[in-house]
């Protein structure tokens, strides 16, 4: 079991390093301020809303939470409030995130 954890950790850090290298290549300028508090809150919201155990759910939440602020650009100063509200609603009504909702729908569709 520990070998799987080590492999997952190694693969995750390798992908993160590759993503960081690509980010540095394309932006050609990196400062610590590029990754501030709002970016951390957005990433945490993506994981919680998508469902922490599901790659597909987190990917769907990342797409939604990336496009949502662009659609509602006129309320940009309330972005953290919207993220907080979404987190409260998801944790209250769908603790498993989007992935948990999708699993529940699939289980009901299959029947007994």
PDB file of C-alpha atoms in Angstrom:
ATOM      1  CA  UNK A   1       0.000   0.000   0.000  1.00  0.00           C
ATOM      2  CA  UNK A   2       2.828   2.403   0.777  1.00  0.00           C
ATOM      3  CA  UNK A   3       4.287   1.810  -2.687  1.00  0.00           C
ATOM      4  CA  UNK A   4       1.042   3.073  -4.249  1.00  0.00           C
ATOM      5  CA  UNK A   5       1.095   6.164  -2.045  1.00  0.00           C
ATOM      6  CA  UNK A   6       4.708   6.834  -2.954  1.00  0.00           C
ATOM      7  CA  UNK A   7       3.962   6.366  -6.662  1.00  0.00           C
ATOM      8  CA  UNK A   8       0.940   8.701  -6.453  1.00  0.00           C
ATOM      9  CA  UNK A   9       2.970  11.328  -4.611  1.00  0.00           C
ATOM     10  CA  UNK A  10       5.814  11.072  -7.127  1.00  0.00           C
ATOM     11  CA  UNK A  11       3.471  11.295 -10.098  1.00  0.00           C
ATOM     12  CA  UNK A  12       1.623  14.262  -8.565  1.00  0.00           C
ATOM     13  CA  UNK A  13       4.792  16.200  -7.860  1.00  0.00           C
ATOM     14  CA  UNK A  14       6.111  15.435 -11.339  1.00  0.00           C
ATOM     15  CA  UNK A  15       2.934  16.770 -12.943  1.00  0.00           C
ATOM     16  CA  UNK A  16       3.033  19.829 -10.683  1.00  0.00           C
ATOM     17  CA  UNK A  17       6.658  20.475 -11.650  1.00  0.00           C
ATOM     18  CA  UNK A  18       5.818  20.143 -15.334  1.00  0.00           C
ATOM     19  CA  UNK A  19       2.874  22.519 -14.934  1.00  0.00           C
ATOM     20  CA  UNK A  20       5.081  25.032 -13.113  1.00  0.00           C
ATOM     21  CA  UNK A  21       7.717  24.808 -15.805  1.00  0.00           C
ATOM     22  CA  UNK A  22       5.129  25.380 -18.531  1.00  0.00           C
ATOM     23  CA  UNK A  23       3.655  28.292 -16.581  1.00  0.00           C
ATOM     24  CA  UNK A  24       7.094  29.885 -16.252  1.00  0.00           C
ATOM     25  CA  UNK A  25       7.812  29.323 -19.940  1.00  0.00           C
ATOM     26  CA  UNK A  26       4.594  30.889 -21.177  1.00  0.00           C
ATOM     27  CA  UNK A  27       4.394  33.833 -18.741  1.00  0.00           C
ATOM     28  CA  UNK A  28       8.173  34.467 -18.738  1.00  0.00           C
ATOM     29  CA  UNK A  29       7.831  36.249 -15.393  1.00  0.00           C
ATOM     30  CA  UNK A  30       7.163  34.703 -11.989  1.00  0.00           C
ATOM     31  CA  UNK A  31       6.681  36.454  -8.686  1.00  0.00           C
ATOM     32  CA  UNK A  32       5.175  35.089  -5.462  1.00  0.00           C
ATOM     33  CA  UNK A  33       2.316  37.575  -5.779  1.00  0.00           C
ATOM     34  CA  UNK A  34       1.013  35.611  -8.781  1.00  0.00           C
ATOM     35  CA  UNK A  35      -0.310  33.000  -6.374  1.00  0.00           C
ATOM     36  CA  UNK A  36      -2.016  34.983  -3.647  1.00  0.00           C
ATOM     37  CA  UNK A  37      -4.835  34.300  -1.245  1.00  0.00           C
ATOM     38  CA  UNK A  38      -7.597  34.451  -3.850  1.00  0.00           C
ATOM     39  CA  UNK A  39      -5.899  31.784  -5.990  1.00  0.00           C
ATOM     40  CA  UNK A  40      -5.562  29.540  -2.920  1.00  0.00           C
ATOM     41  CA  UNK A  41      -9.241  29.993  -2.063  1.00  0.00           C
ATOM     42  CA  UNK A  42     -10.252  29.263  -5.664  1.00  0.00           C
ATOM     43  CA  UNK A  43      -8.188  26.049  -5.745  1.00  0.00           C
ATOM     44  CA  UNK A  44      -9.583  24.902  -2.411  1.00  0.00           C
ATOM     45  CA  UNK A  45     -13.120  25.656  -3.604  1.00  0.00           C
ATOM     46  CA  UNK A  46     -12.512  23.605  -6.747  1.00  0.00           C
ATOM     47  CA  UNK A  47     -11.452  20.579  -4.713  1.00  0.00           C
ATOM     48  CA  UNK A  48     -14.304  20.824  -2.197  1.00  0.00           C
ATOM     49  CA  UNK A  49     -17.024  21.516  -4.765  1.00  0.00           C
ATOM     50  CA  UNK A  50     -15.759  18.813  -7.123  1.00  0.00           C
ATOM     51  CA  UNK A  51     -15.341  16.171  -4.437  1.00  0.00           C
ATOM     52  CA  UNK A  52     -11.917  15.506  -3.004  1.00  0.00           C
ATOM     53  CA  UNK A  53     -11.840  11.846  -4.035  1.00  0.00           C
ATOM     54  CA  UNK A  54     -12.702  12.325  -7.693  1.00  0.00           C
ATOM     55  CA  UNK A  55     -10.476  13.594 -10.464  1.00  0.00           C
ATOM     56  CA  UNK A  56     -13.408  14.034 -12.827  1.00  0.00           C
ATOM     57  CA  UNK A  57     -15.428  15.977 -10.229  1.00  0.00           C
ATOM     58  CA  UNK A  58     -12.534  18.308  -9.439  1.00  0.00           C
ATOM     59  CA  UNK A  59     -11.927  18.843 -13.161  1.00  0.00           C
ATOM     60  CA  UNK A  60     -15.595  19.733 -13.665  1.00  0.00           C
ATOM     61  CA  UNK A  61     -15.505  22.111 -10.694  1.00  0.00           C
ATOM     62  CA  UNK A  62     -12.317  23.713 -12.035  1.00  0.00           C
ATOM     63  CA  UNK A  63     -14.002  24.380 -15.364  1.00  0.00           C
ATOM     64  CA  UNK A  64     -17.141  25.727 -13.690  1.00  0.00           C
ATOM     65  CA  UNK A  65     -15.266  27.932 -11.220  1.00  0.00           C
ATOM     66  CA  UNK A  66     -13.035  29.269 -13.984  1.00  0.00           C
ATOM     67  CA  UNK A  67     -15.900  30.174 -16.300  1.00  0.00           C
ATOM     68  CA  UNK A  68     -18.327  31.386 -13.615  1.00  0.00           C
ATOM     69  CA  UNK A  69     -16.380  34.537 -12.670  1.00  0.00           C
ATOM     70  CA  UNK A  70     -16.040  35.401 -16.357  1.00  0.00           C
ATOM     71  CA  UNK A  71     -19.790  35.138 -16.837  1.00  0.00           C
ATOM     72  CA  UNK A  72     -20.453  37.292 -13.771  1.00  0.00           C
ATOM     73  CA  UNK A  73     -17.610  39.763 -14.244  1.00  0.00           C
ATOM     74  CA  UNK A  74     -19.823  42.617 -13.004  1.00  0.00           C
ATOM     75  CA  UNK A  75     -19.699  41.162  -9.455  1.00  0.00           C
ATOM     76  CA  UNK A  76     -15.940  40.519  -9.487  1.00  0.00           C
ATOM     77  CA  UNK A  77     -15.422  42.171  -6.105  1.00  0.00           C
ATOM     78  CA  UNK A  78     -17.746  39.583  -4.558  1.00  0.00           C
ATOM     79  CA  UNK A  79     -15.837  36.569  -5.886  1.00  0.00           C
ATOM     80  CA  UNK A  80     -14.775  35.343  -2.436  1.00  0.00           C
ATOM     81  CA  UNK A  81     -18.333  35.730  -1.174  1.00  0.00           C
ATOM     82  CA  UNK A  82     -19.620  33.642  -4.086  1.00  0.00           C
ATOM     83  CA  UNK A  83     -16.960  30.962  -3.483  1.00  0.00           C
ATOM     84  CA  UNK A  84     -17.848  30.908   0.218  1.00  0.00           C
ATOM     85  CA  UNK A  85     -21.549  30.620  -0.545  1.00  0.00           C
ATOM     86  CA  UNK A  86     -20.946  27.775  -2.984  1.00  0.00           C
ATOM     87  CA  UNK A  87     -18.783  25.988  -0.422  1.00  0.00           C
ATOM     88  CA  UNK A  88     -21.474  26.285   2.259  1.00  0.00           C
ATOM     89  CA  UNK A  89     -24.212  25.061  -0.099  1.00  0.00           C
ATOM     90  CA  UNK A  90     -22.135  22.126  -1.363  1.00  0.00           C
ATOM     91  CA  UNK A  91     -21.007  21.068   2.110  1.00  0.00           C
ATOM     92  CA  UNK A  92     -24.582  21.292   3.393  1.00  0.00           C
ATOM     93  CA  UNK A  93     -26.465  19.579   0.577  1.00  0.00           C
ATOM     94  CA  UNK A  94     -23.785  17.532  -1.215  1.00  0.00           C
ATOM     95  CA  UNK A  95     -20.895  16.662   1.119  1.00  0.00           C
ATOM     96  CA  UNK A  96     -19.344  14.466  -1.579  1.00  0.00           C
ATOM     97  CA  UNK A  97     -19.239  17.384  -4.032  1.00  0.00           C
ATOM     98  CA  UNK A  98     -20.229  17.122  -7.677  1.00  0.00           C
ATOM     99  CA  UNK A  99     -18.816  13.605  -7.828  1.00  0.00           C
ATOM    100  CA  UNK A 100     -21.045  12.498  -4.944  1.00  0.00           C
ATOM    101  CA  UNK A 101     -24.109  13.945  -6.658  1.00  0.00           C
ATOM    102  CA  UNK A 102     -23.204  12.178  -9.907  1.00  0.00           C
ATOM    103  CA  UNK A 103     -22.741   8.854  -8.057  1.00  0.00           C
ATOM    104  CA  UNK A 104     -26.125   9.228  -6.347  1.00  0.00           C
ATOM    105  CA  UNK A 105     -27.822   9.933  -9.678  1.00  0.00           C
ATOM    106  CA  UNK A 106     -26.166   6.898 -11.291  1.00  0.00           C
ATOM    107  CA  UNK A 107     -27.172   4.640  -8.392  1.00  0.00           C
ATOM    108  CA  UNK A 108     -30.805   5.800  -8.615  1.00  0.00           C
ATOM    109  CA  UNK A 109     -30.809   5.359 -12.402  1.00  0.00           C
ATOM    110  CA  UNK A 110     -29.597   1.761 -12.143  1.00  0.00           C
ATOM    111  CA  UNK A 111     -32.330   0.879  -9.703  1.00  0.00           C
ATOM    112  CA  UNK A 112     -32.390  -1.959  -7.163  1.00  0.00           C
TER     113      UNK A 112
END
